Each structure stands twice: as C-alpha cells, then as structure tokens.
Coordinates of C-alpha atoms and ligand atoms in Angstrom, one line a residue:
M1 CA 0.0 0.0 0.0
Y2 CA 1.0 3.6 -0.5
N3 CA 1.1 4.1 3.3
E4 CA 4.2 1.9 3.3
I5 CA 6.0 3.6 0.4
D6 CA 9.7 4.1 1.0
L7 CA 10.4 7.8 0.3
D8 CA 14.1 7.2 0.4
K9 CA 13.9 5.3 -2.9
I10 CA 12.6 8.4 -4.7
D11 CA 15.1 10.4 -6.5
I12 CA 14.3 14.0 -5.5
H13 CA 17.0 15.4 -7.9
A14 CA 15.1 14.0 -10.9
K15 CA 12.2 15.9 -12.5
P16 CA 8.9 15.6 -10.6
P17 CA 6.5 13.0 -12.1
I18 CA 3.4 14.3 -13.9
E19 CA 1.1 11.4 -12.8
E20 CA -0.8 11.5 -9.4
P21 CA -0.3 10.3 -6.8
D22 CA 3.4 9.6 -7.7
R23 CA 4.0 13.3 -8.0
Q24 CA 2.9 13.9 -4.4
Y25 CA 5.1 11.1 -3.1
Y26 CA 8.0 12.8 -4.9
Y27 CA 7.2 16.0 -3.0
M28 CA 6.8 14.1 0.3
A29 CA 10.3 12.9 -0.2
K30 CA 11.3 16.6 -0.8
C31 CA 9.6 17.6 2.5
R32 CA 11.4 14.7 4.2
E33 CA 14.7 16.4 3.1
W34 CA 13.5 19.6 4.7
V35 CA 12.7 17.7 7.9
R36 CA 16.2 16.1 8.0
E37 CA 17.8 19.5 7.6
F38 CA 15.6 20.8 10.4
E39 CA 16.7 17.8 12.6
R40 CA 20.4 18.5 11.9
K41 CA 20.1 22.1 12.9
N42 CA 17.8 21.6 16.0
S43 CA 18.5 18.1 17.2
R44 CA 14.8 17.3 17.2
R45 CA 12.1 16.5 14.7
P46 CA 9.8 19.4 13.6
C47 CA 6.3 19.0 14.9
F48 CA 2.9 20.0 13.4
C49 CA -0.5 20.8 14.8
T50 CA -3.7 20.6 12.9
Q51 CA -6.9 22.3 14.1
T52 CA -10.2 21.4 12.4
F53 CA -13.0 23.9 12.5
G54 CA -15.5 22.1 10.3
C55 CA -17.6 19.0 9.8
Q56 CA -16.6 15.3 9.6
M57 CA -15.5 15.8 6.0
N58 CA -13.0 18.4 7.1
A59 CA -11.9 16.2 9.9
R60 CA -11.2 13.4 7.4
D61 CA -9.2 15.9 5.3
S62 CA -7.1 16.8 8.3
E63 CA -6.3 13.1 8.7
K64 CA -5.0 13.1 5.2
L65 CA -2.8 16.1 5.9
G66 CA -1.5 14.4 9.0
G67 CA -0.8 11.3 7.0
I68 CA 1.4 13.2 4.5
L69 CA 3.3 15.0 7.3
T70 CA 3.9 11.9 9.3
L71 CA 5.2 10.1 6.3
A72 CA 7.5 13.1 5.6
G73 CA 8.9 12.7 9.2
F74 CA 7.1 15.3 11.2
A75 CA 5.9 14.6 14.7
E76 CA 2.4 15.5 15.7
T77 CA 1.5 17.7 18.7
E78 CA -1.8 19.1 20.1
S79 CA -0.1 22.4 21.0
E80 CA -0.1 25.3 18.6
Q81 CA 3.4 26.1 19.8
A82 CA 4.4 23.8 16.9
D83 CA 6.8 24.3 14.0
L84 CA 3.9 24.0 11.5
V85 CA 0.3 24.9 12.4
I86 CA -2.5 24.1 10.0
Y87 CA -6.0 25.5 10.3
N88 CA -8.5 23.5 8.3
T89 CA -11.4 26.0 8.2
C90 CA -15.2 26.0 7.8
T91 CA -17.4 28.8 6.5
V92 CA -20.9 27.3 6.9
R93 CA -21.9 30.0 9.5
E94 CA -20.3 33.3 10.1
N95 CA -19.1 32.4 13.6
A96 CA -17.0 29.6 12.1
N97 CA -15.1 32.3 10.1
N98 CA -14.8 34.6 13.1
R99 CA -13.3 31.9 15.2
V100 CA -10.6 31.4 12.6
Y101 CA -9.7 35.1 12.4
G102 CA -9.7 35.2 16.2
R103 CA -7.3 32.3 16.4
L104 CA -5.1 33.8 13.7
G105 CA -4.5 36.8 15.9
Y106 CA -3.2 34.5 18.6
L107 CA -1.0 32.6 16.1
H108 CA 0.5 35.8 15.0
S109 CA 1.6 36.6 18.6
L110 CA 3.2 33.1 18.8
K111 CA 5.0 33.6 15.5
K112 CA 6.4 36.9 16.7
K113 CA 8.2 35.0 19.5
R114 CA 9.1 32.0 17.3
P115 CA 9.7 33.4 13.8
H116 CA 10.7 30.1 12.3
M117 CA 7.1 28.9 12.8
R118 CA 5.1 28.2 9.6
I119 CA 1.3 28.6 9.3
A120 CA -0.9 27.0 6.6
L121 CA -4.6 27.6 6.1
C122 CA -6.9 25.4 4.1
G123 CA -10.5 24.2 4.0
C124 CA -13.8 25.8 2.9
M125 CA -13.1 29.4 3.9
M126 CA -10.2 29.5 1.5
Q127 CA -12.6 28.9 -1.4
E128 CA -14.0 32.4 -0.9
P129 CA -12.1 34.9 -2.9
A130 CA -12.9 37.7 -0.4
V131 CA -11.3 35.7 2.4
V132 CA -8.1 35.1 0.4
E133 CA -8.0 38.8 -0.4
K134 CA -8.3 39.7 3.3
L135 CA -5.5 37.3 4.2
K136 CA -3.2 38.7 1.5
Q137 CA -3.9 42.2 2.8
S138 CA -3.9 41.8 6.5
Y139 CA -2.4 38.4 7.4
R140 CA 0.9 38.4 5.7
F141 CA 2.5 36.2 8.3
V142 CA 0.6 33.2 6.9
N143 CA 2.9 31.0 4.8
L144 CA 0.5 28.8 2.8
V145 CA -3.1 29.0 1.7
F146 CA -4.8 26.2 -0.3
G147 CA -8.4 25.1 -1.0
T148 CA -10.6 22.1 -0.8
H149 CA -10.2 21.0 -4.4
N150 CA -6.4 20.7 -4.4
L151 CA -5.9 19.3 -0.9
Y152 CA -4.2 16.3 -2.3
Q153 CA -1.4 18.6 -3.5
F154 CA -0.5 19.5 0.1
A155 CA 3.0 17.9 -0.1
E156 CA 3.8 19.8 -3.3
L157 CA 2.6 23.1 -2.0
L158 CA 4.4 22.7 1.3
A159 CA 7.6 21.9 -0.5
R160 CA 7.1 25.1 -2.5
S161 CA 6.4 27.1 0.6
F162 CA 9.6 25.9 2.3
E163 CA 11.5 27.6 -0.4
T164 CA 10.1 31.1 0.1
D165 CA 9.1 33.5 2.9
K166 CA 6.3 34.8 0.7
M167 CA 2.7 33.6 1.1
V168 CA 2.0 30.8 -1.3
V169 CA -1.6 30.8 -2.4
A170 CA -3.1 27.9 -4.4
V171 CA -6.9 27.7 -4.6
W172 CA -8.8 26.1 -7.4
D173 CA -12.4 26.9 -8.2
Q174 CA -13.3 23.4 -9.1
A175 CA -12.0 19.8 -8.7
E176 CA -10.2 18.3 -11.6
Q177 CA -9.8 14.8 -10.3
I178 CA -10.2 12.6 -7.3
V179 CA -6.7 11.5 -6.3
E180 CA -6.7 8.2 -4.4
E181 CA -4.1 6.3 -2.5
L182 CA -2.6 9.1 -0.4
P183 CA -1.7 8.3 3.2
A184 CA -3.9 9.3 6.2
E185 CA -3.1 9.4 9.9
R186 CA -6.2 8.3 11.7
K187 CA -7.2 10.0 15.0
F188 CA -8.7 6.8 16.2
S189 CA -7.3 3.3 15.6
F190 CA -10.6 1.6 15.7
K191 CA -12.9 3.9 13.7
S192 CA -12.6 6.0 10.6
G193 CA -14.5 8.2 8.2
V194 CA -14.5 7.2 4.6
N195 CA -15.5 9.7 1.8
V196 CA -18.0 8.3 -0.6
M197 CA -18.6 11.5 -2.4
F198 CA -17.4 15.1 -2.5
G199 CA -19.3 18.3 -3.1
C200 CA -23.0 19.1 -3.3
N201 CA -25.6 19.9 -6.0
N202 CA -28.5 20.8 -3.9
F203 CA -28.1 24.5 -3.5
C204 CA -30.3 24.9 -0.4
S205 CA -30.8 28.7 -0.5
Y206 CA -29.1 29.4 2.8
C207 CA -26.1 27.2 2.3
I208 CA -22.6 28.0 1.1
V209 CA -21.3 24.4 0.9
P210 CA -22.1 23.9 -2.9
Y211 CA -20.0 27.1 -3.6
V212 CA -17.0 26.1 -1.6
R213 CA -17.0 22.3 -2.1
G214 CA -18.1 22.3 -5.8
R215 CA -20.2 19.9 -7.7
E216 CA -21.2 16.5 -6.5
K217 CA -18.6 13.7 -7.4
S218 CA -18.9 10.1 -6.3
R219 CA -16.0 7.8 -5.7
E220 CA -16.0 4.5 -7.5
P221 CA -17.4 1.7 -5.3
K222 CA -14.2 -0.4 -5.8
E223 CA -12.0 2.4 -4.5
I224 CA -14.3 2.8 -1.5
L225 CA -14.4 -0.9 -0.8
R226 CA -10.6 -1.2 -1.1
E227 CA -10.1 1.6 1.3
I228 CA -12.4 0.1 3.9
E229 CA -10.8 -3.4 3.5
Q230 CA -7.4 -1.7 4.2
L231 CA -8.8 0.1 7.2
V232 CA -10.3 -3.1 8.6
S233 CA -7.0 -5.0 8.1
D234 CA -5.5 -2.1 10.2
G235 CA -7.9 -2.8 13.1
V236 CA -10.8 -0.5 12.2
V237 CA -14.2 -1.9 13.3
E238 CA -16.5 1.0 12.6
I239 CA -16.7 3.2 9.6
M240 CA -18.7 6.3 8.8
L241 CA -19.4 6.8 5.1
L242 CA -19.2 10.6 4.5
G243 CA -20.9 12.9 2.0
Q244 CA -23.0 16.0 2.0
N245 CA -25.9 14.0 0.7
V246 CA -25.1 10.3 0.7
N247 CA -28.5 9.4 -0.6
S248 CA -27.7 10.8 -4.0
Y249 CA -24.4 8.7 -4.2
G250 CA -23.5 7.1 -7.4
K251 CA -26.1 8.7 -9.7
T252 CA -23.4 10.0 -12.1
L253 CA -21.2 6.9 -12.0
N254 CA -21.0 4.7 -15.1
P255 CA -22.8 2.4 -14.6
P256 CA -24.9 4.1 -11.9
V257 CA -24.9 2.6 -8.4
T258 CA -27.3 3.5 -5.5
F259 CA -26.2 4.2 -2.0
A260 CA -28.2 1.2 -0.8
Q261 CA -26.2 -1.0 -3.2
L262 CA -23.0 0.4 -2.0
L263 CA -24.0 -0.3 1.6
Q264 CA -24.8 -3.9 0.7
E265 CA -21.2 -4.3 -0.7
V266 CA -19.7 -2.7 2.4
E267 CA -21.7 -5.0 4.7
K268 CA -19.9 -8.0 3.1
I269 CA -16.5 -6.9 4.3
E270 CA -15.4 -9.4 6.9
G271 CA -14.2 -8.0 10.2
L272 CA -16.1 -4.8 9.8
R273 CA -18.6 -4.5 12.6
R274 CA -20.4 -1.2 12.3
I275 CA -21.4 1.0 9.5
R276 CA -22.6 4.6 9.9
F277 CA -23.3 7.3 7.3
M278 CA -23.8 11.0 7.1
T279 CA -25.6 13.1 5.9
S280 CA -29.0 11.9 4.5
H281 CA -31.1 14.4 2.6
P282 CA -34.8 13.6 3.2
K283 CA -35.7 14.2 -0.5
D284 CA -33.4 11.4 -1.7
L285 CA -33.9 8.8 1.0
S286 CA -35.3 5.8 -0.8
D287 CA -37.4 2.8 0.3
E288 CA -34.6 0.7 -1.0
L289 CA -32.3 2.2 1.6
I290 CA -34.8 1.7 4.4
E291 CA -35.1 -1.9 3.4
V292 CA -31.4 -2.5 3.3
M293 CA -30.9 -0.8 6.7
A294 CA -33.7 -2.8 8.2
H295 CA -32.1 -6.1 7.1
S296 CA -28.6 -5.2 7.9
K297 CA -26.6 -6.6 10.8
K298 CA -23.9 -3.9 10.6
I299 CA -25.6 -0.6 9.8
C300 CA -26.2 1.2 13.0
R301 CA -29.7 2.0 14.2
H302 CA -29.2 5.7 13.8
L303 CA -30.2 8.2 11.1
H304 CA -29.3 11.8 10.9
L305 CA -32.0 13.4 8.9
P306 CA -31.8 17.2 8.8
L307 CA -35.2 18.8 8.9
Q308 CA -34.1 22.5 8.7
S309 CA -37.6 23.8 9.2
G310 CA -41.1 22.3 9.9
S311 CA -42.9 24.9 7.8
S312 CA -43.6 23.9 4.2
R313 CA -43.6 27.5 3.2
I314 CA -40.1 28.0 4.5
L315 CA -38.9 24.7 3.2
E316 CA -39.8 25.8 -0.2
K317 CA -37.9 29.1 0.2
M318 CA -35.0 27.0 1.4
N319 CA -35.1 24.9 -1.8
R320 CA -35.2 21.7 0.3
R321 CA -37.6 20.0 -2.1
Y322 CA -39.8 18.3 0.5
D323 CA -42.6 19.6 2.7
K324 CA -43.7 19.0 6.3
E325 CA -46.0 16.2 5.3
A326 CA -43.4 14.4 3.2
Y327 CA -40.9 14.6 6.1
L328 CA -43.4 13.2 8.6
A329 CA -44.5 10.4 6.2
L330 CA -40.8 9.5 5.6
V331 CA -40.2 9.3 9.4
E332 CA -43.3 7.0 9.7
R333 CA -42.0 4.7 7.0
I334 CA -38.6 4.5 8.6
R335 CA -40.0 3.9 12.1
K336 CA -42.3 1.2 10.8
A337 CA -39.3 -0.7 9.4
M338 CA -37.0 0.1 12.4
P339 CA -39.0 1.0 15.5
E340 CA -35.8 1.1 17.6
L341 CA -34.0 3.5 15.3
A342 CA -32.6 6.8 16.8
L343 CA -33.4 9.8 14.8
T344 CA -31.4 13.0 15.0
T345 CA -31.6 16.3 13.0
D346 CA -30.4 19.8 12.2
M347 CA -32.7 22.8 12.3
I348 CA -32.3 26.4 11.4
V349 CA -34.1 29.2 13.3
G350 CA -34.7 32.6 11.8
F351 CA -34.5 31.9 8.1
P352 CA -35.6 35.1 6.2
G353 CA -39.4 35.6 6.3
E354 CA -39.9 33.0 9.1
T355 CA -43.0 34.0 11.1
E356 CA -44.2 32.9 14.5
E357 CA -46.6 30.4 12.7
D358 CA -43.7 29.0 10.6
F359 CA -41.7 28.5 13.8
L360 CA -44.6 26.8 15.5
E361 CA -44.7 24.3 12.6
T362 CA -41.0 23.4 13.4
M363 CA -42.0 23.0 17.1
D364 CA -44.8 20.8 15.9
V365 CA -42.6 18.5 13.9
V366 CA -40.1 18.2 16.8
K367 CA -43.0 17.1 19.0
K368 CA -44.5 14.7 16.5
V369 CA -41.2 13.0 15.5
G370 CA -39.5 13.1 19.0
F371 CA -35.9 13.4 17.9
D372 CA -33.2 11.7 20.0
S373 CA -31.1 14.8 19.6
A374 CA -30.9 17.8 17.4
F375 CA -28.4 20.5 16.3
T376 CA -30.2 23.8 16.3
F377 CA -28.6 26.7 14.5
I378 CA -29.4 30.4 14.2
Y379 CA -29.6 31.4 10.6
S380 CA -26.4 32.9 9.4
R381 CA -26.4 35.1 6.3
R382 CA -23.8 33.8 3.8
S383 CA -23.0 36.3 1.1
G384 CA -23.4 34.8 -2.4
T385 CA -26.3 32.5 -1.4
P386 CA -29.9 33.3 -2.6
A387 CA -31.2 33.6 1.0
A388 CA -28.8 36.4 1.8
E389 CA -30.7 38.6 -0.6
M390 CA -34.2 37.6 0.6
E391 CA -36.6 40.1 2.2
G392 CA -37.6 39.8 5.8
Q393 CA -34.4 39.0 7.6
V394 CA -35.7 38.3 11.1
P395 CA -34.5 40.6 14.0
Q396 CA -31.9 39.1 16.3
E397 CA -33.9 39.3 19.5
V398 CA -36.9 37.4 17.9
V399 CA -34.5 34.7 16.6
K400 CA -32.8 34.3 19.9
E401 CA -36.2 33.9 21.7
R402 CA -37.3 31.3 19.2
F403 CA -34.0 29.5 19.4
D404 CA -34.2 29.2 23.2
R405 CA -37.8 27.8 23.0
L406 CA -36.7 25.3 20.4
L407 CA -33.7 24.2 22.4
T408 CA -35.8 23.7 25.5
Q409 CA -38.3 21.6 23.6
V410 CA -35.6 19.5 21.9
Q411 CA -33.8 18.8 25.2
Q412 CA -37.0 17.9 27.1
I413 CA -38.1 15.4 24.4
A414 CA -34.6 13.9 24.0
A415 CA -34.3 13.4 27.8
Q416 CA -37.7 11.7 27.9
K417 CA -36.8 9.5 24.9
A418 CA -33.5 8.4 26.4
Q419 CA -35.3 6.8 29.3
R420 CA -36.6 4.1 27.0
L421 CA -33.2 2.3 26.9
V422 CA -32.6 2.2 30.7
G423 CA -32.3 -1.5 31.7
S424 CA -31.6 -2.7 28.2
V425 CA -28.3 -4.3 27.1
Q426 CA -26.6 -2.6 24.2
E427 CA -23.4 -3.2 22.3
V428 CA -21.0 -0.3 23.1
L429 CA -17.9 0.6 21.2
V430 CA -15.5 1.8 23.8
E431 CA -13.8 4.9 22.5
S432 CA -11.7 6.4 25.3
V433 CA -10.8 6.5 29.0
N434 CA -13.1 9.0 30.7
E435 CA -11.6 12.4 31.0
Q436 CA -13.0 13.2 34.4
D437 CA -12.9 9.8 36.1
A438 CA -10.0 7.5 35.1
S439 CA -11.9 4.5 36.6
L440 CA -14.4 4.8 33.7
V441 CA -14.3 4.4 30.0
T442 CA -16.7 6.1 27.5
G443 CA -18.2 4.6 24.4
K444 CA -21.1 4.8 22.0
T445 CA -24.1 2.6 21.4
E446 CA -25.2 2.0 17.8
H447 CA -27.8 4.7 18.4
N448 CA -24.9 7.1 18.9
F449 CA -25.7 7.5 22.6
T450 CA -22.8 8.1 25.0
V451 CA -22.3 5.5 27.8
H452 CA -19.8 5.7 30.7
L453 CA -18.9 2.3 32.3
P454 CA -16.2 1.0 34.7
G455 CA -13.2 -0.2 32.8
T456 CA -9.6 0.4 31.8
A457 CA -7.7 1.5 28.7
E458 CA -7.5 -2.1 27.4
L459 CA -11.2 -1.8 26.5
V460 CA -10.6 1.0 24.1
G461 CA -11.5 -0.1 20.6
Q462 CA -13.5 -3.1 21.8
L463 CA -17.2 -3.8 21.4
V464 CA -18.7 -4.9 24.6
D465 CA -22.3 -5.7 25.9
V466 CA -23.3 -3.2 28.4
R467 CA -26.4 -2.9 30.6
L468 CA -27.6 0.7 30.7
D469 CA -28.2 1.2 34.4
E470 CA -29.0 4.9 34.6
C471 CA -29.8 7.7 32.3
R472 CA -28.6 11.3 33.0
G473 CA -30.4 13.2 30.3
F474 CA -28.1 12.8 27.3
Y475 CA -25.8 10.0 28.5
Y476 CA -25.9 6.7 30.4
Y477 CA -24.0 5.0 33.1
G478 CA -23.7 1.2 32.4
S479 CA -21.9 -1.9 33.4
I480 CA -20.5 -4.8 31.3
V481 CA -22.7 -7.9 31.4
Ligands
LIG1 N1 -25.3 18.4 3.8 C1 -25.9 18.4 5.1 C2 -25.5 19.5 6.0 C3 -24.3 20.3 5.8 S1 -24.1 21.8 6.8 C4 -27.4 18.5 4.9 O1 -27.9 18.9 3.9 O2 -28.1 18.2 5.9 C5 -24.7 21.3 8.4 C6 -25.9 22.1 8.9 O3 -25.5 23.4 9.0 C7 -27.1 22.1 8.0 O4 -27.8 20.9 8.1 C8 -27.8 23.3 8.4 O5 -28.7 23.0 9.5 C9 -26.7 24.2 9.0 N2 -26.5 25.4 8.1 C10 -26.1 25.4 6.8 N3 -26.0 26.6 6.4 C11 -26.5 27.4 7.4 C12 -26.6 28.8 7.5 N4 -26.4 29.7 6.5 N5 -27.1 29.3 8.7 C13 -27.3 28.5 9.8 N6 -27.1 27.1 9.7 C14 -26.7 26.6 8.5
LIG2 FE1 -25.9 22.6 2.1 FE2 -28.2 21.6 1.3 FE3 -26.0 20.7 0.2 FE4 -26.6 20.1 2.7 S1 -27.7 19.5 0.9 S2 -24.6 20.8 2.0 S3 -27.6 22.0 3.4 S4 -26.8 22.7 0.0
LIG3 FE1 -18.0 23.6 7.0 FE2 -17.0 23.0 4.7 FE3 -18.0 21.1 6.3 S1 -18.2 24.8 5.1 S2 -19.6 22.2 7.4 S3 -16.3 22.3 6.7 S4 -18.1 21.2 4.1

C-alpha cells in the first residue's frame, strides 16, 4: 500500500513525475529532506499541529494532511506552539469564520516570538475569494493558503512554501480529479470516516457548501471498498461513510450505483462490525435504503435526517424539495421498518421571512417526531447565497427567543426518549478513557448514545455488551454484562 511507500527510494533530484499520486510522493520525499535538515540544525524533529474547524469531512481531510506530514517525518502535537500549524477552516456559518480570524491573531503573537514557525490555512473558507484577499492584505504572516479541491497537493505546496518566505496561495475553483491512495493518519485506531462523495448539487438557498465544495462527485465503489478493506485490516471496526448528501451517491457513475447497493457491498467486508453514514437528505432517502438498513446486521440504528424547518412555506424558500407532510411520512416509513432507530436532525431558526406560525410548525414536527437529539442553528447570512438577498431578515432578538424555545423543547423530548433504553443491554464501542474519572471508559451505542462504564484503557476499541443502568439526560451509566 501507499502508506508503506519508502520515500528514500525516490530520486528528488530527478524531475517531478506528472502522474498522481506519484507526484505527491516525490514532494513528500522533498519535504522529508527539509525535515532532515531541520533535525540536523535543531537536534529534534519538527512538529505539526492541525486544528479542524468544520464537519466530519473536514476532519477526514485533516487526517489526510496528518498522514502526509507523518510520512515526511514530522511529529504530531496538540499544541499550537508547533513548527507548523495548519488550520482546516469552515465557513458554513459566520461564527465559524470569526473563530478562525480570532485564532489567527493568537497565532501571529506566537509567531512573533518564534519566527521560524510556519502557518498553513486550508478548507472551505479558503474557497471564498474575499477571504483570500483579506489574508493577503492583513495576514501576511501566513505561509500557505490552499483550497478544498487541491488538498491532495499538500506535499507539493508545502515543499514550495519551504523555499520562500512569501505567502504561497493555491486555490482552485473546481475539482479536476479525485486522487486516491494518499496516506492518512487516523485520529482513532478503531474507527474511521471514509469519503464516498465530494461536493453538493442541492443548493439549499441558505447554504454556502455547494459554492466552496463544488459539484457532486462520487468515488468508484471499488475504491471505497478497497479503502475500507485496508482500514479493517489495520484494526478498524466502525466506519462512517461521508458525503453532504449520501442518498444521491452514485447517480453520475457509469454504470450508476445506488447508496443502498454500496451499503450492501460494504456489509460483506469481513471483520467490519459497524457502518454509519452521514448526511442523508430527506428528499433522496429511498425505500430501498430503508429496506437495506432494516435487514442489515452492521448498519447502526441511527439516522441523521436534517429537517431544517417544519414549515412547508419556509422549506420551499430554502429549496429543500420536500414539505412538512413528506418529512413526517418518511419518518413514519422509517419507524415502521425500524421502531428502535434513533433519529437526529439539524434545524435552522430565523430563516428570512420566518413568522411565528412557521416557527410553530417546526416545534410541531419536533414534538411529532421526537428526535433523540438535534443540532439547532441560528440562521447565518452567507453572502453569495440566494437567502442572503431575501426580504424579511428576522430581527436578532426574535430569533434568539425562538432559538431558546426550540432548544428547551428538543432537550425535554430527548431526555424523555433516552429513558426508554434504561435497563436494556446494548453493544457499546469503547472509544476512550473517561476524561473526568479514570476508573471509567466512555463509548457509544449503535444509536450514537454516550455510555460511561467501569473499565480500563485495554477496553478502548472493543465492542462490549453493556447494561444501561442509569440515564442522566443525554448519556448513560452502564456496566458490562
Ligand atoms: N449536507 C448536510 C448539512 C451540511 S451543513 C445536509 O444537507 O443536511 C450542516 C448544517 O448546518 C445544515 O444541516 C444546516 O442546518 C446548517 N447550516 C447550513 N447553512 C447554514 C446557515 N447559513 N445558517 C445556519 N445554519 C446553516
Ligand atoms: Fe448545504 Fe443543502 Fe448541500 Fe446540505 S444538501 S450541503 S444544506 S446545499
Ligand atoms: Fe464547514 Fe465545509 Fe463542512 S463549510 S460544514 S467544513 S463542508
């Protein structure tokens, strides 16, 4: 596998190969030279720190960056007092952007004390020309800026930035190819995300993702299966298939493949114990998928199904292409096939033109469905999206008041629903030693509920049967049976 490639066998004085991923391995070897030079001068390896600001797809991208750097000889650290700091940014809401600018101020102060430090920025924010302009004007201390479409070129860009003190900027406005077979350094040894598709074609009117992640592109099933098989042989027992709208997976492949068909192939992989996926768009969730889930032994009984709003009028303005009734009918079909399934969602409060009646429709769906948990967001105006230009932007104090009401309702219902599992025995994947109490470990049920139980570090990465003894609102205390 490429993970085991010997960089020392690459001749870095020859011309760089044109083909990918060979070209990137050539540049990893070049970066390795830089690392060795650093070691000679400083008697230690250079270390890098990656901070991820975005969703699971960004987190997976960060693992790819980490894989490249590890192969090149860097050591990883959690501290931003590193030799190379990478911010993998998100721009889905304005506060995500603001956090990055805030942290950059802090990085600048660190760099003043340690001028050799190098700073790289990547991720969705970098796909916005106005952001790159602002960085060029006011954040000259940043060494490297690259986007989401050319992430695979990281080694090449880093090698280029090592040769200059000027800011290197390389952002593409669309993806040219999907480059497979690059290394990745996983955060967890026992679970991993796996991209099944990139980009999004849905253009929900509030959302910036289609503009910064580009058009939908599915990976070939055989590439996905090969990656999962490799992960499983490395000890991974749980995978999360990732895409902005996994239910439209495979439509543009030749021949076309459905997401349900892909899941059936993944299910066959021996040694793999759990399959999760994210995110499902309600408009594309097929009966075939419900059927496959219901019959599967490995697909977890959890579905994240973003509602966004319960008002059909607002859903239309959001360009979601389903209405309140269709969402409720879909939930009914899913629950009929899998009564024990946990349902979670995302909702936006304060979309332009949202009235009190519209908001009450959202509250109504929350009550009718009874979500096991929900992410609630205050609408954030993203320039360039259709909603940003819509009339009737809702005043902040009104939004805040609705947001608080929604959150209270969501939490009350979730706490009630969580009681239903008390006393039952559930399979738990132990993920870590508890941070507050070292006599406990913490894991997840297939419904994605958190469970704390007595145990030691040896249990981490194992699936164990646990009786849920007590529910504390959003998490459980349990004991191994
Ligand atoms: N592709 C996924 C979600 C990606 S973004 C889906 O369609 O469900 C994650 C969540 O961020 C969205 O579900 C939405 O609730 C929220 N979000 C996206 N744009 C937003 C905006 N402009 N303001 C507030 N929340 C937003
Ligand atoms: Fe954004 Fe809609 Fe695409 Fe999700 S489906 S990423 S909310 S445009
Ligand atoms: Fe954010 Fe980009 Fe994900 S905008 S939510 S990191 S796709």
